[in-house]
Short mmCIF file of C-alpha atoms in Angstrom, two decimals:
data_model
loop_
_atom_site.label_atom_id
_atom_site.label_comp_id
_atom_site.label_asym_id
_atom_site.label_seq_id
_atom_site.Cartn_x
_atom_site.Cartn_y
_atom_site.Cartn_z
CA MET M 1 14.68 13.87 7.29
CA ARG M 2 11.93 13.95 9.88
CA ILE M 3 8.97 12.34 8.15
CA LEU M 4 5.31 12.29 9.18
CA LEU M 5 3.86 8.96 8.11
CA THR M 6 0.06 8.80 8.12
CA GLY M 7 -1.34 5.28 8.40
CA GLY M 8 2.06 4.11 9.59
CA ALA M 9 0.70 1.33 11.81
CA GLY M 10 -0.89 -0.49 8.86
CA TYR M 11 0.49 -3.22 6.63
CA ILE M 12 2.26 -0.99 4.12
CA GLY M 13 2.88 1.80 6.62
CA SER M 14 4.76 -0.38 9.10
CA HIS M 15 7.09 -1.62 6.35
CA VAL M 16 7.66 1.94 5.10
CA ALA M 17 8.41 3.00 8.68
CA LEU M 18 10.87 0.14 9.04
CA ASP M 19 12.70 1.12 5.86
CA LEU M 20 12.87 4.79 6.85
CA CYS M 21 14.09 4.04 10.38
CA SER M 22 16.68 1.60 9.03
CA THR M 23 18.13 4.23 6.69
CA GLY M 24 18.54 7.12 9.12
CA HIS M 25 15.25 8.98 8.80
CA GLU M 26 13.23 10.06 11.83
CA VAL M 27 9.62 8.81 11.78
CA ILE M 28 6.47 10.28 13.28
CA ILE M 29 3.33 8.15 12.86
CA VAL M 30 -0.28 9.29 12.86
CA ASP M 31 -2.82 6.45 12.72
CA ASN M 32 -6.34 6.03 14.12
CA LEU M 33 -5.80 2.22 14.45
CA SER M 34 -9.11 1.49 12.68
CA ASN M 35 -7.46 -1.22 10.56
CA SER M 36 -4.01 -1.45 12.12
CA SER M 37 -2.22 -2.20 15.36
CA ARG M 38 -0.03 -0.35 17.85
CA THR M 39 1.88 -3.63 18.13
CA ALA M 40 3.15 -3.21 14.58
CA ILE M 41 4.90 0.03 15.58
CA GLU M 42 6.38 -1.60 18.68
CA ARG M 43 7.79 -4.39 16.54
CA VAL M 44 9.29 -1.94 14.05
CA GLU M 45 10.98 -0.30 17.03
CA GLU M 46 12.24 -3.73 18.15
CA ILE M 47 13.65 -4.57 14.72
CA THR M 48 15.32 -1.21 14.12
CA GLY M 49 16.26 -0.19 17.65
CA LYS M 50 14.73 3.23 16.91
CA THR M 51 11.98 5.07 18.78
CA ILE M 52 8.92 6.16 16.80
CA ASP M 53 6.79 9.10 17.90
CA PHE M 54 3.22 7.76 17.64
CA HIS M 55 -0.04 9.73 17.75
CA GLN M 56 -3.39 7.91 17.70
CA LEU M 57 -5.30 10.35 15.56
CA ASP M 58 -7.69 10.47 12.61
CA CYS M 59 -6.18 12.49 9.77
CA ARG M 60 -9.47 14.34 9.35
CA ASP M 61 -8.82 15.93 12.77
CA THR M 62 -7.04 19.10 11.63
CA VAL M 63 -6.74 20.41 15.20
CA GLY M 64 -4.95 17.23 16.26
CA LEU M 65 -2.72 17.34 13.18
CA ARG M 66 -1.76 20.94 13.92
CA HIS M 67 -0.71 19.86 17.40
CA VAL M 68 1.56 17.16 15.93
CA PHE M 69 3.12 19.68 13.51
CA HIS M 70 3.64 22.19 16.36
CA GLN M 71 5.36 19.52 18.45
CA ARG M 72 7.72 17.97 15.92
CA ALA M 73 7.80 20.10 12.73
CA PRO M 74 8.10 17.36 10.08
CA GLU M 75 10.12 18.13 6.96
CA GLY M 76 8.00 15.91 4.70
CA VAL M 77 4.87 13.75 4.70
CA ILE M 78 4.12 10.29 3.35
CA HIS M 79 0.33 10.01 3.21
CA LEU M 80 -0.85 6.40 3.39
CA ALA M 81 -3.87 6.66 5.69
CA GLY M 82 -7.20 5.66 4.19
CA LEU M 83 -9.73 2.90 3.70
CA LYS M 84 -8.68 0.37 1.07
CA SER M 85 -11.24 -2.41 0.53
CA VAL M 86 -12.63 -2.35 -3.01
CA GLY M 87 -15.71 -4.40 -2.12
CA GLU M 88 -16.44 -2.41 1.02
CA SER M 89 -16.17 0.83 -0.94
CA VAL M 90 -18.95 -0.35 -3.27
CA ALA M 91 -21.19 -1.06 -0.26
CA GLN M 92 -20.21 2.11 1.66
CA PRO M 93 -19.31 4.78 -0.91
CA LEU M 94 -20.02 7.80 1.31
CA THR M 95 -17.74 6.43 4.03
CA TYR M 96 -14.92 6.03 1.52
CA TYR M 97 -15.34 9.47 -0.04
CA ASP M 98 -15.51 11.10 3.38
CA THR M 99 -12.59 9.24 4.91
CA ASN M 100 -10.13 9.16 2.03
CA ILE M 101 -10.71 12.53 0.41
CA ASN M 102 -11.23 14.54 3.59
CA ALA M 103 -8.18 12.94 5.23
CA ALA M 104 -6.06 14.02 2.26
CA LEU M 105 -7.51 17.54 2.30
CA SER M 106 -6.86 17.86 6.03
CA VAL M 107 -3.24 16.71 5.68
CA ILE M 108 -2.62 19.11 2.77
CA GLU M 109 -4.24 22.01 4.64
CA VAL M 110 -2.06 21.58 7.71
CA MET M 111 1.07 21.01 5.63
CA ASP M 112 0.40 24.29 3.82
CA GLU M 113 -0.10 26.17 7.09
CA PHE M 114 3.29 24.98 8.34
CA ASP M 115 5.13 25.48 5.03
CA VAL M 116 5.79 21.74 4.67
CA ARG M 117 5.46 21.01 0.98
CA LYS M 118 7.24 17.69 0.40
CA LEU M 119 4.63 14.96 -0.07
CA ILE M 120 4.51 11.33 -1.16
CA PHE M 121 0.97 10.12 -1.84
CA SER M 122 -0.03 6.47 -1.71
CA SER M 123 -2.07 6.04 -4.88
CA SER M 124 -3.14 2.90 -6.73
CA ALA M 125 -3.16 1.18 -10.10
CA THR M 126 -6.96 1.32 -9.83
CA VAL M 127 -6.78 4.84 -11.30
CA TYR M 128 -6.03 3.25 -14.70
CA GLY M 129 -9.43 1.55 -14.75
CA ASP M 130 -9.75 -1.00 -17.57
CA PRO M 131 -6.31 -0.86 -19.24
CA GLU M 132 -6.11 0.26 -22.87
CA PHE M 133 -2.76 -1.50 -23.20
CA LEU M 134 -0.27 -3.55 -21.19
CA PRO M 135 2.12 -3.12 -19.58
CA LEU M 136 0.75 0.08 -18.07
CA THR M 137 2.99 3.14 -18.23
CA GLU M 138 2.52 6.36 -16.28
CA GLN M 139 1.19 7.95 -19.50
CA ALA M 140 -1.73 5.50 -19.71
CA ARG M 141 -5.24 6.88 -19.52
CA THR M 142 -6.70 7.34 -16.03
CA GLY M 143 -10.21 8.04 -14.79
CA VAL M 144 -12.01 5.87 -17.34
CA GLY M 145 -13.49 2.51 -16.39
CA ILE M 146 -12.78 2.82 -12.66
CA SER M 147 -15.19 0.29 -11.20
CA ASN M 148 -15.36 1.20 -7.51
CA PRO M 149 -15.42 4.20 -5.13
CA TYR M 150 -12.03 3.27 -3.64
CA GLY M 151 -10.41 3.75 -7.05
CA TRP M 152 -12.26 7.00 -7.58
CA THR M 153 -10.99 8.41 -4.27
CA LYS M 154 -7.41 7.76 -5.43
CA PHE M 155 -8.12 9.38 -8.80
CA PHE M 156 -9.74 12.46 -7.22
CA ILE M 157 -6.90 12.93 -4.71
CA GLU M 158 -4.35 12.70 -7.52
CA GLN M 159 -6.25 15.46 -9.35
CA ILE M 160 -6.40 17.60 -6.20
CA LEU M 161 -2.63 17.29 -5.78
CA MET M 162 -1.96 18.15 -9.42
CA ASP M 163 -4.15 21.25 -9.11
CA LEU M 164 -2.37 22.19 -5.87
CA ALA M 165 1.08 21.93 -7.45
CA ALA M 166 -0.09 23.97 -10.44
CA SER M 167 -1.20 26.72 -8.06
CA ASN M 168 2.06 26.90 -6.09
CA ASN M 169 5.44 25.84 -7.46
CA LEU M 170 6.86 25.29 -3.96
CA TRP M 171 5.08 21.92 -3.71
CA GLU M 172 7.17 18.79 -4.36
CA ILE M 173 4.86 15.80 -4.83
CA SER M 174 5.23 12.20 -5.94
CA LEU M 175 2.24 9.97 -6.67
CA LEU M 176 3.11 6.30 -6.21
CA ARG M 177 0.69 4.04 -8.04
CA TYR M 178 0.90 0.71 -6.21
CA PHE M 179 0.15 -2.56 -7.87
CA ASN M 180 -0.33 -5.58 -5.53
CA PRO M 181 1.74 -5.51 -2.31
CA VAL M 182 2.51 -8.95 -0.82
CA GLY M 183 4.94 -10.57 1.59
CA ALA M 184 6.28 -9.41 4.94
CA HIS M 185 9.53 -8.45 6.65
CA GLU M 186 11.92 -11.41 6.77
CA SER M 187 11.91 -11.41 10.59
CA GLY M 188 8.27 -12.54 10.65
CA LEU M 189 7.56 -9.86 13.25
CA ILE M 190 5.46 -7.59 11.02
CA GLY M 191 3.14 -8.48 8.17
CA GLU M 192 -0.39 -8.19 6.83
CA ASP M 193 -3.12 -8.59 9.45
CA PRO M 194 -6.43 -7.72 7.75
CA THR M 195 -9.56 -7.17 9.79
CA GLY M 196 -12.12 -9.91 9.14
CA ILE M 197 -11.92 -12.06 6.01
CA PRO M 198 -9.06 -10.88 3.77
CA ASN M 199 -10.03 -9.09 0.56
CA ASN M 200 -6.72 -9.78 -1.15
CA LEU M 201 -5.40 -13.09 -2.44
CA MET M 202 -2.10 -13.56 -0.61
CA PRO M 203 -3.37 -13.09 2.98
CA PHE M 204 -6.34 -15.36 2.23
CA VAL M 205 -4.02 -18.07 0.88
CA ALA M 206 -1.86 -17.64 3.99
CA GLN M 207 -4.87 -18.08 6.26
CA VAL M 208 -5.91 -21.23 4.39
CA ALA M 209 -2.39 -22.56 4.91
CA ALA M 210 -2.72 -21.73 8.62
CA GLY M 211 -6.06 -23.56 8.85
CA ARG M 212 -8.21 -20.49 9.39
CA HIS M 213 -10.23 -21.16 6.19
CA ASP M 214 -11.08 -24.41 4.44
CA GLN M 215 -10.14 -23.57 0.87
CA ILE M 216 -9.11 -20.88 -1.58
CA LYS M 217 -11.71 -19.58 -4.01
CA VAL M 218 -10.33 -18.96 -7.51
CA PHE M 219 -12.69 -16.62 -9.34
CA GLY M 220 -12.54 -17.67 -12.98
CA ASP M 221 -10.24 -20.03 -14.87
CA ASP M 222 -11.28 -19.07 -18.40
CA TYR M 223 -9.52 -15.73 -18.84
CA ASP M 224 -7.26 -15.15 -21.84
CA THR M 225 -4.15 -15.75 -19.73
CA PRO M 226 -1.55 -18.57 -19.73
CA ASP M 227 -3.40 -20.70 -17.16
CA GLY M 228 -6.86 -19.12 -17.41
CA THR M 229 -6.70 -17.35 -14.04
CA GLY M 230 -6.29 -13.63 -13.53
CA VAL M 231 -2.78 -12.21 -13.54
CA ARG M 232 -1.50 -9.28 -11.51
CA ASP M 233 1.73 -7.48 -10.73
CA TYR M 234 2.68 -8.55 -7.19
CA ILE M 235 5.37 -6.51 -5.43
CA HIS M 236 7.09 -7.46 -2.19
CA VAL M 237 6.12 -4.99 0.52
CA MET M 238 9.78 -4.43 1.47
CA ASP M 239 10.53 -3.34 -2.09
CA LEU M 240 7.48 -1.07 -1.85
CA GLY M 241 8.85 0.43 1.37
CA ALA M 242 12.14 1.19 -0.37
CA ALA M 243 10.24 2.87 -3.21
CA HIS M 244 8.82 5.44 -0.79
CA ARG M 245 12.29 6.30 0.47
CA ALA M 246 13.60 6.58 -3.09
CA ALA M 247 10.74 8.89 -4.06
CA LEU M 248 11.28 10.98 -0.93
CA GLU M 249 14.96 11.42 -1.67
CA HIS M 250 14.26 12.45 -5.29
CA LEU M 251 11.46 14.97 -4.74
CA ARG M 252 11.50 18.05 -6.96
CA PRO M 253 9.07 20.90 -7.67
CA GLY M 254 5.82 19.82 -9.31
CA VAL M 255 4.21 16.39 -9.51
CA ASP M 256 5.97 13.17 -10.48
CA ILE M 257 4.08 9.92 -11.02
CA TYR M 258 5.60 6.45 -10.66
CA ASN M 259 4.30 2.94 -11.13
CA VAL M 260 5.47 0.79 -8.23
CA GLY M 261 5.48 -2.80 -9.40
CA THR M 262 7.71 -5.47 -10.89
CA GLY M 263 6.52 -5.52 -14.49
CA THR M 264 6.11 -9.31 -14.23
CA PRO M 265 2.56 -10.72 -14.34
CA VAL M 266 1.81 -13.59 -11.96
CA SER M 267 -1.38 -15.68 -11.99
CA VAL M 268 -3.62 -16.78 -9.14
CA LEU M 269 -2.55 -20.40 -9.60
CA GLU M 270 1.11 -19.37 -9.55
CA ILE M 271 0.57 -17.63 -6.21
CA ILE M 272 -1.07 -20.77 -4.82
CA SER M 273 1.77 -22.93 -6.12
CA GLY M 274 4.38 -20.59 -4.63
CA PHE M 275 2.66 -20.70 -1.27
CA GLU M 276 2.47 -24.48 -1.39
CA GLN M 277 6.24 -24.52 -1.83
CA ALA M 278 6.62 -22.13 1.10
CA CYS M 279 4.42 -24.03 3.54
CA GLY M 280 5.34 -27.50 2.30
CA ARG M 281 1.89 -28.87 1.52
CA ALA M 282 -0.88 -28.77 -1.03
CA LEU M 283 -3.56 -26.12 -0.51
CA PRO M 284 -7.17 -26.88 -1.46
CA TYR M 285 -8.85 -24.55 -3.90
CA THR M 286 -12.05 -24.48 -5.90
CA ILE M 287 -12.89 -22.70 -9.14
CA LYS M 288 -15.76 -20.22 -8.93
CA GLU M 289 -17.48 -17.97 -11.44
CA ARG M 290 -15.72 -14.80 -12.43
CA ARG M 291 -16.41 -11.82 -10.19
CA ALA M 292 -18.05 -8.81 -11.80
CA GLY M 293 -15.51 -6.09 -12.50
CA ASP M 294 -12.42 -8.31 -12.29
CA LEU M 295 -9.88 -7.79 -15.03
CA ALA M 296 -8.03 -10.60 -16.79
CA SER M 297 -4.63 -8.94 -16.55
CA THR M 298 -3.02 -5.89 -14.99
CA TYR M 299 0.69 -5.22 -14.71
CA CYS M 300 2.99 -2.26 -15.13
CA CYS M 301 6.10 -1.01 -16.79
CA PRO M 302 8.30 0.16 -13.87
CA ASP M 303 11.06 1.64 -16.04
CA LYS M 304 10.43 5.26 -15.04
CA ALA M 305 10.99 4.55 -11.34
CA GLU M 306 14.18 2.69 -12.15
CA SER M 307 15.59 5.44 -14.36
CA GLU M 308 14.54 8.46 -12.26
CA LEU M 309 14.57 7.09 -8.69
CA ASN M 310 17.28 4.46 -9.09
CA TRP M 311 14.75 2.02 -7.59
CA LYS M 312 13.80 -1.46 -8.72
CA ALA M 313 11.87 -4.34 -7.15
CA HIS M 314 14.36 -7.12 -6.37
CA ARG M 315 12.44 -9.70 -4.33
CA THR M 316 10.70 -12.63 -6.03
CA ILE M 317 7.25 -14.13 -5.64
CA ALA M 318 8.91 -17.15 -4.00
CA GLU M 319 10.46 -14.83 -1.40
CA ALA M 320 7.12 -13.05 -0.88
CA CYS M 321 5.39 -16.40 -0.26
CA GLN M 322 8.14 -17.53 2.13
CA ASP M 323 8.07 -14.26 4.07
CA SER M 324 4.27 -14.21 4.19
CA TRP M 325 4.20 -17.78 5.47
CA ARG M 326 6.86 -17.01 8.11
CA TRP M 327 4.73 -14.10 9.33
CA GLN M 328 1.52 -16.15 9.30
CA SER M 329 3.02 -19.21 11.01
CA MET M 330 4.71 -17.10 13.70
CA ASN M 331 1.56 -15.01 14.19
CA PRO M 332 -1.42 -17.27 13.43
CA ASP M 333 -3.81 -14.70 14.90
CA GLY M 334 -1.96 -11.70 13.50
CA TYR M 335 -1.06 -9.03 16.02
CA GLY M 336 -3.43 -10.72 18.46
CA THR M 337 -0.75 -13.40 18.90
CA PRO M 338 1.62 -12.79 21.85
CA GLN M 339 5.05 -11.93 20.49
CA GLY M 340 7.40 -14.93 20.45
CA ASN M 341 4.58 -17.49 20.12
#
């Protein structure tokens, strides 16, 4: 299929693009490069030997999107583009509502105009809010206890897509609720390169290992978890990329929802230990007070994706740490590092 991938130059997008190109799909990328790099696309092309049609464009630009659709006529869309920092969304709610919701509306509008109605939406486990039970299934309550505007944008877009599908049975939509993507492609050529100080644990640990920060801050060691630190469901980004392809190849009329995780909870201290094994040295960390809004434990039941999509996460946390460290050590300044250094 010819797939339009919005946000395809970002961390998750570049790995999705790599998976699609490697399995015979044709990829068109739209990305405004606000938190991503053109270099990531060039490296995907290097790894796969495939050419990617790239358009530097904000998804809210419907005129620009129409031009892309006129040029290449995609058969389906994977919509990843959007702002994704939880903390930043609390400080800048209007920016997040404008960017994330209006980008989605623009993409849907242009798709509808061109009779393209196959869509994979990049959602998030944040829509579950404070879990009623664990592991989380797709039937778990959503929209209650969401603690930040980022999570609300995902929830609202999910609702928009459900309403859209209810209004027109030609739409084929899958909502992929991500848990915690980590790792990098095994080549070390593409990986996570966050702007500024990383908001997520794994890239921050990687930057401490690379000497860019002095120590890791562990927020809380008194949770009701095996080692007292928060536990999450960490999924290797290459497994996540494969999940998008699986969802694309199993689209059907209506809306399907899938948790994309491993089902295995991993603690903050286990991530640090895994990274120490990967980089071969101890990493300094200090225990801090809990952060407001942090949950003790969040992880999913991924059985639905396995049974319906024939997809399952295969890579381990040890592999994610090794791949992340390979990326970080080969690219200490992210995509600002000359390739091959």
